[in-house]
């Protein structure tokens, strides 16, 4: 079989490594892929957003099955276009991807179908949002741009001044462009956060092993928000009891809500949850695998990934069982100096081959292949995943592998998994 994967981050590298395990797979193509992916798949310099070129490439290369990794091509209709061209594609339609690409859509869906989430208000004018924020008695409050904003569209405002500043940034200065046409102002929730990725064909939903992201740049959950500096799986806060409750109160109601709205969701649905004192609530939905959640969840997947993805696209997920190995995984992200702010690229990455310890995978995110070896090419450069029977073992493996790797300016958090270890 010839497979096509759209995207070029650590998530796509983890997906490709897993797809490669299937003996039916002859070729994997990645658009555009990255330096590390180019050792596992054939990369072509075509943007996943250039859908005309993507379809042309897929037809020319006789693609049998496609996987769309990132949110923006999904929101643009990449999966629809592939299916229209006769190519089975894993990923939701643009209509279903609205669950991530519009926070207003997601909030209204949850309200209409009684899915637990933070209380909120939507505003389409800065003046109205500002007078609402100024009159609020309780802080912090959460200000969110409606549309996609590279994971940066959420601001926790500690005071009316900070809320006004955030609203101005989003709606007046338009720092996220059209994503800031509307804002959501919502109640600040507290409690442990859990990410649950689930396979769904719009009828059956199978949750994957739970995980925990570490979004802040610095140890101890300090510093600015990032795309994710590390993950662990499973998440110890997510007990069997909470899982059963989420299935009943959140996961299945979401699937049925999307069906009732005429936007059946098929692919990987990501539930960003907060376990509050009054029960689990949805913080956000994503219409795809999380990054770097995929880098801990997929290494623990025992069932063949292509088999599961085919069952999803053929709407027969209920026919198969999906299992995860017992044990844990821990992914630590190596980032460029300065990330999530400004950073330089083009630095040689040393020690990658020595990084290969048993149970360790090095997934590339922002890297480029050159004649002299891989160099840095993005903010998040590598995701080093360790696996083991326990989280402690998995984290020790990831950090041991990280010790061998270096590039100029490299920084990584030293405490990925510590919060989870303290909870156990
Ligand atoms: P998002 O970009 O939607 O993933 O949000 C980024 C982070 O902001 C989440 O992982 C939470 O830590 C935080 N966050 C979002 N919404 C809320 C909320 N209503 N209450 C507290 N924290 C929130
Ligand atoms: N790690 C969070 C996300 O993928 O959106």
mmCIF file with all atom_site columns, C-alpha atoms in Angstrom, residues 28 35 48 78 80 115 126 140 176 200 208 287 305 307 361 379 398 405 410 417:
data_model
loop_
_atom_site.group_PDB
_atom_site.id
_atom_site.type_symbol
_atom_site.label_atom_id
_atom_site.label_alt_id
_atom_site.label_comp_id
_atom_site.label_asym_id
_atom_site.label_entity_id
_atom_site.label_seq_id
_atom_site.pdbx_PDB_ins_code
_atom_site.Cartn_x
_atom_site.Cartn_y
_atom_site.Cartn_z
_atom_site.occupancy
_atom_site.B_iso_or_equiv
_atom_site.pdbx_formal_charge
_atom_site.auth_seq_id
_atom_site.auth_comp_id
_atom_site.auth_asym_id
_atom_site.auth_atom_id
_atom_site.pdbx_PDB_model_num
ATOM 1  C CA . UNK A 1 28  ? 4.852   6.332  2.979  1.00 0.00 ? 28  UNK A CA 1
ATOM 2  C CA . UNK A 1 35  ? 14.369  16.266 8.476  1.00 0.00 ? 35  UNK A CA 1
ATOM 3  C CA . UNK A 1 48  ? -0.299  20.455 3.586  1.00 0.00 ? 48  UNK A CA 1
ATOM 4  C CA . UNK A 1 78  ? -8.167  18.407 3.247  1.00 0.00 ? 78  UNK A CA 1
ATOM 5  C CA . UNK A 1 80  ? -13.039 16.098 2.199  1.00 0.00 ? 80  UNK A CA 1
ATOM 6  C CA . UNK A 1 115 ? -21.983 18.786 27.875 1.00 0.00 ? 115 UNK A CA 1
ATOM 7  C CA . UNK A 1 126 ? -14.448 44.766 21.439 1.00 0.00 ? 126 UNK A CA 1
ATOM 8  C CA . UNK A 1 140 ? -8.946  35.311 36.825 1.00 0.00 ? 140 UNK A CA 1
ATOM 9  C CA . UNK A 1 176 ? -4.428  36.369 15.391 1.00 0.00 ? 176 UNK A CA 1
ATOM 10 C CA . UNK A 1 200 ? -14.272 7.477  16.382 1.00 0.00 ? 200 UNK A CA 1
ATOM 11 C CA . UNK A 1 208 ? -6.967  5.863  23.853 1.00 0.00 ? 208 UNK A CA 1
ATOM 12 C CA . UNK A 1 287 ? -10.081 17.544 15.735 1.00 0.00 ? 287 UNK A CA 1
ATOM 13 C CA . UNK A 1 305 ? -2.527  1.699  13.722 1.00 0.00 ? 305 UNK A CA 1
ATOM 14 C CA . UNK A 1 307 ? -5.937  -1.392 10.887 1.00 0.00 ? 307 UNK A CA 1
ATOM 15 C CA . UNK A 1 361 ? 12.093  6.965  20.274 1.00 0.00 ? 361 UNK A CA 1
ATOM 16 C CA . UNK A 1 379 ? 10.769  26.133 17.847 1.00 0.00 ? 379 UNK A CA 1
ATOM 17 C CA . UNK A 1 398 ? 13.693  9.853  28.085 1.00 0.00 ? 398 UNK A CA 1
ATOM 18 C CA . UNK A 1 405 ? 21.573  15.142 22.373 1.00 0.00 ? 405 UNK A CA 1
ATOM 19 C CA . UNK A 1 410 ? 18.725  23.828 23.285 1.00 0.00 ? 410 UNK A CA 1
ATOM 20 C CA . UNK A 1 417 ? 6.099   13.692 34.759 1.00 0.00 ? 417 UNK A CA 1
#
